[in-house]
Amino acid sequence: MIIILPAQALYAEATEEQLEVMNEIEGADITIGEYLQKTWPEFYDELSCDQKTRVDRWKRGWPKDSVIIEENSRNWHSQNITSYSTALNINLKWEDERSNLSLMVYSPKGDIFGPFYDDIDGVSNGQIYFYIRKDDGLPFGEWWYAVEGEKVNGTQKYCI
C-alpha cells in the first residue's frame, strides 16, 4: 500500500529481514543515522550531506514502558517535532498476536494516516510499523497517534 499525500509522504513496508534487524537493535544506544543505515539504507543514501550530518547526531529514542488497552477503547500518544526532521517512525508492538489493534496518525497540519492494522505488511505478528518521509522536512508541532483495541480478550499490553 502506497500513500501519497499533499505532504509528499512516502510509505514503506519493512521486509522480514528489516524487521529482524529492527528487533535485534531495539533499545540500542544508537543515532537515527545508524538506525537508518541498518534498517533503511536506501532512504539513508538519498539524504543530502546536511541531512546525514543531522541524523548522525540525533539519538534514537525507544519506547519506555508498555501500556494497557482494552477492546473498543482508544489510547492517545503524541510526539512533538520541534526541529528539522525528514522522517517519522512509529512502531506499535503488542504481546498477544491474536489481539487486533489499529493505529491512526494525525499530523500537526491535519493530515490523517490510517487506520493501519497488523496485517498491513502481509503478516499478522502483533506489530504495526509506520514510516513517513518528507524530503523538505516534516511539519513542526504535535503529532498524535491513536491506538485502538479492535479485538482484545481482557487487556492487552503494548509499546509504541
PDB file of C-alpha atoms in Angstrom:
ATOM      1  CA  MET A   1       0.000   0.000   0.000  1.00  0.00           C
ATOM      2  CA  ILE A   2       1.475   3.361  -1.002  1.00  0.00           C
ATOM      3  CA  ILE A   3       0.140   6.588   0.438  1.00  0.00           C
ATOM      4  CA  ILE A   4       0.805   9.803  -1.443  1.00  0.00           C
ATOM      5  CA  LEU A   5      -0.489  12.943   0.211  1.00  0.00           C
ATOM      6  CA  PRO A   6      -0.037  16.656  -0.354  1.00  0.00           C
ATOM      7  CA  ALA A   7       2.835  16.431   2.146  1.00  0.00           C
ATOM      8  CA  GLN A   8       4.596  14.153  -0.357  1.00  0.00           C
ATOM      9  CA  ALA A   9       4.762  11.377   2.220  1.00  0.00           C
ATOM     10  CA  LEU A  10       6.383   8.052   1.486  1.00  0.00           C
ATOM     11  CA  TYR A  11       5.049   4.852   2.957  1.00  0.00           C
ATOM     12  CA  ALA A  12       7.292   1.821   3.057  1.00  0.00           C
ATOM     13  CA  GLU A  13       6.758  -1.703   4.287  1.00  0.00           C
ATOM     14  CA  ALA A  14       9.589  -3.447   6.086  1.00  0.00           C
ATOM     15  CA  THR A  15      10.799  -6.793   4.788  1.00  0.00           C
ATOM     16  CA  GLU A  16      11.202  -9.758   7.111  1.00  0.00           C
ATOM     17  CA  GLU A  17      14.969  -9.121   7.115  1.00  0.00           C
ATOM     18  CA  GLN A  18      14.451  -5.472   8.064  1.00  0.00           C
ATOM     19  CA  LEU A  19      12.058  -6.460  10.858  1.00  0.00           C
ATOM     20  CA  GLU A  20      14.672  -8.898  12.185  1.00  0.00           C
ATOM     21  CA  VAL A  21      17.301  -6.130  12.232  1.00  0.00           C
ATOM     22  CA  MET A  22      14.839  -3.738  13.906  1.00  0.00           C
ATOM     23  CA  ASN A  23      14.114  -6.289  16.610  1.00  0.00           C
ATOM     24  CA  GLU A  24      17.827  -7.005  17.117  1.00  0.00           C
ATOM     25  CA  ILE A  25      18.817  -3.352  17.574  1.00  0.00           C
ATOM     26  CA  GLU A  26      15.762  -2.300  19.589  1.00  0.00           C
ATOM     27  CA  GLY A  27      16.890  -0.475  22.703  1.00  0.00           C
ATOM     28  CA  ALA A  28      20.474   0.017  21.461  1.00  0.00           C
ATOM     29  CA  ASP A  29      22.219   3.315  22.148  1.00  0.00           C
ATOM     30  CA  ILE A  30      22.443   4.471  18.524  1.00  0.00           C
ATOM     31  CA  THR A  31      21.631   7.524  16.435  1.00  0.00           C
ATOM     32  CA  ILE A  32      18.823   7.854  13.912  1.00  0.00           C
ATOM     33  CA  GLY A  33      21.522   7.789  11.221  1.00  0.00           C
ATOM     34  CA  GLU A  34      22.863   4.441  12.451  1.00  0.00           C
ATOM     35  CA  TYR A  35      19.305   3.104  12.663  1.00  0.00           C
ATOM     36  CA  LEU A  36      18.553   4.171   9.079  1.00  0.00           C
ATOM     37  CA  GLN A  37      21.828   2.747   7.779  1.00  0.00           C
ATOM     38  CA  LYS A  38      20.988  -0.641   9.315  1.00  0.00           C
ATOM     39  CA  THR A  39      17.262  -0.813   8.578  1.00  0.00           C
ATOM     40  CA  TRP A  40      16.514   1.536   5.654  1.00  0.00           C
ATOM     41  CA  PRO A  41      19.862   2.085   3.860  1.00  0.00           C
ATOM     42  CA  GLU A  42      18.114   3.114   0.628  1.00  0.00           C
ATOM     43  CA  PHE A  43      16.481   6.062   2.457  1.00  0.00           C
ATOM     44  CA  TYR A  44      19.703   6.996   4.223  1.00  0.00           C
ATOM     45  CA  ASP A  45      21.575   7.027   0.903  1.00  0.00           C
ATOM     46  CA  GLU A  46      19.046   9.511  -0.525  1.00  0.00           C
ATOM     47  CA  LEU A  47      19.685  12.064   2.242  1.00  0.00           C
ATOM     48  CA  SER A  48      21.760  15.155   1.494  1.00  0.00           C
ATOM     49  CA  CYS A  49      25.090  15.581   3.302  1.00  0.00           C
ATOM     50  CA  ASP A  50      23.461  18.120   5.644  1.00  0.00           C
ATOM     51  CA  GLN A  51      20.597  15.744   6.435  1.00  0.00           C
ATOM     52  CA  LYS A  52      23.025  12.871   7.094  1.00  0.00           C
ATOM     53  CA  THR A  53      25.007  15.089   9.472  1.00  0.00           C
ATOM     54  CA  ARG A  54      21.825  15.874  11.402  1.00  0.00           C
ATOM     55  CA  VAL A  55      20.523  12.303  11.693  1.00  0.00           C
ATOM     56  CA  ASP A  56      24.017  11.042  12.543  1.00  0.00           C
ATOM     57  CA  ARG A  57      23.961  13.293  15.643  1.00  0.00           C
ATOM     58  CA  TRP A  58      20.360  12.611  16.707  1.00  0.00           C
ATOM     59  CA  LYS A  59      19.957   9.876  19.327  1.00  0.00           C
ATOM     60  CA  ARG A  60      17.315   7.217  18.619  1.00  0.00           C
ATOM     61  CA  GLY A  61      14.581   7.102  21.265  1.00  0.00           C
ATOM     62  CA  TRP A  62      12.898   3.854  22.248  1.00  0.00           C
ATOM     63  CA  PRO A  63       9.578   3.096  23.932  1.00  0.00           C
ATOM     64  CA  LYS A  64       9.957   3.066  27.700  1.00  0.00           C
ATOM     65  CA  ASP A  65       7.052   1.185  29.238  1.00  0.00           C
ATOM     66  CA  SER A  66       4.174  -0.863  27.962  1.00  0.00           C
ATOM     67  CA  VAL A  67       0.640   0.500  28.052  1.00  0.00           C
ATOM     68  CA  ILE A  68      -2.582  -1.447  28.552  1.00  0.00           C
ATOM     69  CA  ILE A  69      -5.601  -1.282  26.257  1.00  0.00           C
ATOM     70  CA  GLU A  70      -8.998  -2.999  26.284  1.00  0.00           C
ATOM     71  CA  GLU A  71     -11.384  -3.898  23.483  1.00  0.00           C
ATOM     72  CA  ASN A  72     -13.248  -0.928  21.976  1.00  0.00           C
ATOM     73  CA  SER A  73     -11.034   1.589  23.795  1.00  0.00           C
ATOM     74  CA  ARG A  74      -8.646   4.165  22.388  1.00  0.00           C
ATOM     75  CA  ASN A  75      -5.357   5.456  23.831  1.00  0.00           C
ATOM     76  CA  TRP A  76      -3.700   8.635  22.626  1.00  0.00           C
ATOM     77  CA  HIS A  77       0.053   9.226  22.332  1.00  0.00           C
ATOM     78  CA  SER A  78       1.957  12.157  20.897  1.00  0.00           C
ATOM     79  CA  GLN A  79       5.370  13.269  19.743  1.00  0.00           C
ATOM     80  CA  ASN A  80       6.354  16.895  19.395  1.00  0.00           C
ATOM     81  CA  ILE A  81       8.621  17.602  16.441  1.00  0.00           C
ATOM     82  CA  THR A  82      10.464  20.825  17.263  1.00  0.00           C
ATOM     83  CA  SER A  83      13.498  20.601  14.998  1.00  0.00           C
ATOM     84  CA  TYR A  84      14.125  19.740  11.365  1.00  0.00           C
ATOM     85  CA  SER A  85      13.367  16.110  10.632  1.00  0.00           C
ATOM     86  CA  THR A  86      12.655  14.327   7.360  1.00  0.00           C
ATOM     87  CA  ALA A  87      11.321  11.094   8.813  1.00  0.00           C
ATOM     88  CA  LEU A  88       8.955   9.795  11.463  1.00  0.00           C
ATOM     89  CA  ASN A  89       8.935   6.163  12.591  1.00  0.00           C
ATOM     90  CA  ILE A  90       6.186   4.682  14.731  1.00  0.00           C
ATOM     91  CA  ASN A  91       6.476   1.074  15.855  1.00  0.00           C
ATOM     92  CA  LEU A  92       3.429  -0.340  17.657  1.00  0.00           C
ATOM     93  CA  LYS A  93       4.016  -3.809  19.164  1.00  0.00           C
ATOM     94  CA  TRP A  94       1.826  -5.949  21.395  1.00  0.00           C
ATOM     95  CA  GLU A  95       2.153  -9.285  23.164  1.00  0.00           C
ATOM     96  CA  ASP A  96      -0.806 -11.427  22.052  1.00  0.00           C
ATOM     97  CA  GLU A  97      -0.802 -11.719  18.268  1.00  0.00           C
ATOM     98  CA  ARG A  98      -4.444 -12.878  18.416  1.00  0.00           C
ATOM     99  CA  SER A  99      -5.425  -9.378  19.557  1.00  0.00           C
ATOM    100  CA  ASN A 100      -6.170  -6.797  16.886  1.00  0.00           C
ATOM    101  CA  LEU A 101      -5.039  -3.232  17.442  1.00  0.00           C
ATOM    102  CA  SER A 102      -5.194  -0.378  14.960  1.00  0.00           C
ATOM    103  CA  LEU A 103      -3.169   2.797  14.537  1.00  0.00           C
ATOM    104  CA  MET A 104      -4.171   6.242  13.254  1.00  0.00           C
ATOM    105  CA  VAL A 105      -1.617   9.056  12.877  1.00  0.00           C
ATOM    106  CA  TYR A 106      -2.511  12.759  12.820  1.00  0.00           C
ATOM    107  CA  SER A 107      -0.054  15.422  11.662  1.00  0.00           C
ATOM    108  CA  PRO A 108       0.064  18.952  13.104  1.00  0.00           C
ATOM    109  CA  LYS A 109      -1.358  20.197   9.777  1.00  0.00           C
ATOM    110  CA  GLY A 110      -4.380  17.894   9.968  1.00  0.00           C
ATOM    111  CA  ASP A 111      -3.248  15.106   7.623  1.00  0.00           C
ATOM    112  CA  ILE A 112      -4.629  11.731   8.704  1.00  0.00           C
ATOM    113  CA  PHE A 113      -2.796   8.463   8.058  1.00  0.00           C
ATOM    114  CA  GLY A 114      -4.570   5.161   8.593  1.00  0.00           C
ATOM    115  CA  PRO A 115      -6.153   3.267  10.013  1.00  0.00           C
ATOM    116  CA  PHE A 116      -3.353   0.725   9.901  1.00  0.00           C
ATOM    117  CA  TYR A 117      -3.754  -2.875  11.045  1.00  0.00           C
ATOM    118  CA  ASP A 118      -1.367  -5.678  11.947  1.00  0.00           C
ATOM    119  CA  ASP A 119      -1.572  -7.360   8.558  1.00  0.00           C
ATOM    120  CA  ILE A 120      -0.601  -4.203   6.627  1.00  0.00           C
ATOM    121  CA  ASP A 121       2.752  -5.870   5.872  1.00  0.00           C
ATOM    122  CA  GLY A 122       1.068  -9.152   4.888  1.00  0.00           C
ATOM    123  CA  VAL A 123       1.955 -10.809   8.200  1.00  0.00           C
ATOM    124  CA  SER A 124      -0.055 -10.922  11.429  1.00  0.00           C
ATOM    125  CA  ASN A 125       2.680 -10.661  14.053  1.00  0.00           C
ATOM    126  CA  GLY A 126       1.454  -8.225  16.703  1.00  0.00           C
ATOM    127  CA  GLN A 127       3.203  -5.240  15.148  1.00  0.00           C
ATOM    128  CA  ILE A 128       2.354  -2.184  13.065  1.00  0.00           C
ATOM    129  CA  TYR A 129       5.295  -0.206  11.727  1.00  0.00           C
ATOM    130  CA  PHE A 130       4.547   3.223  10.234  1.00  0.00           C
ATOM    131  CA  TYR A 131       7.158   5.311   8.448  1.00  0.00           C
ATOM    132  CA  ILE A 132       6.678   8.688   6.818  1.00  0.00           C
ATOM    133  CA  ARG A 133       9.300  10.699   4.997  1.00  0.00           C
ATOM    134  CA  LYS A 134       9.223  14.201   3.569  1.00  0.00           C
ATOM    135  CA  ASP A 135      12.430  15.437   1.937  1.00  0.00           C
ATOM    136  CA  ASP A 136      11.932  19.091   2.814  1.00  0.00           C
ATOM    137  CA  GLY A 137      11.070  18.307   6.434  1.00  0.00           C
ATOM    138  CA  LEU A 138       8.053  17.205   8.409  1.00  0.00           C
ATOM    139  CA  PRO A 139       5.666  19.792   9.832  1.00  0.00           C
ATOM    140  CA  PHE A 140       6.717  21.047  13.261  1.00  0.00           C
ATOM    141  CA  GLY A 141       4.321  20.511  16.122  1.00  0.00           C
ATOM    142  CA  GLU A 142       2.457  17.755  17.910  1.00  0.00           C
ATOM    143  CA  TRP A 143       1.939  14.501  16.010  1.00  0.00           C
ATOM    144  CA  TRP A 144      -0.824  12.399  17.566  1.00  0.00           C
ATOM    145  CA  TYR A 145      -1.228   8.612  17.463  1.00  0.00           C
ATOM    146  CA  ALA A 146      -4.466   6.833  18.305  1.00  0.00           C
ATOM    147  CA  VAL A 147      -4.153   3.165  19.277  1.00  0.00           C
ATOM    148  CA  GLU A 148      -7.472   1.345  19.303  1.00  0.00           C
ATOM    149  CA  GLY A 149      -8.298  -2.057  20.760  1.00  0.00           C
ATOM    150  CA  GLU A 150     -10.266  -3.558  17.879  1.00  0.00           C
ATOM    151  CA  LYS A 151     -10.382  -7.107  19.298  1.00  0.00           C
ATOM    152  CA  VAL A 152      -8.842  -7.761  22.704  1.00  0.00           C
ATOM    153  CA  ASN A 153      -9.531 -10.574  25.151  1.00  0.00           C
ATOM    154  CA  GLY A 154      -9.442  -8.766  28.523  1.00  0.00           C
ATOM    155  CA  THR A 155      -6.490  -6.383  28.403  1.00  0.00           C
ATOM    156  CA  GLN A 156      -3.530  -6.139  26.043  1.00  0.00           C
ATOM    157  CA  LYS A 157      -0.086  -4.684  26.787  1.00  0.00           C
ATOM    158  CA  TYR A 158       1.617  -2.774  24.016  1.00  0.00           C
ATOM    159  CA  CYS A 159       4.535  -0.425  23.382  1.00  0.00           C
ATOM    160  CA  ILE A 160       4.676   2.411  20.918  1.00  0.00           C
TER     161      ILE A 160
END
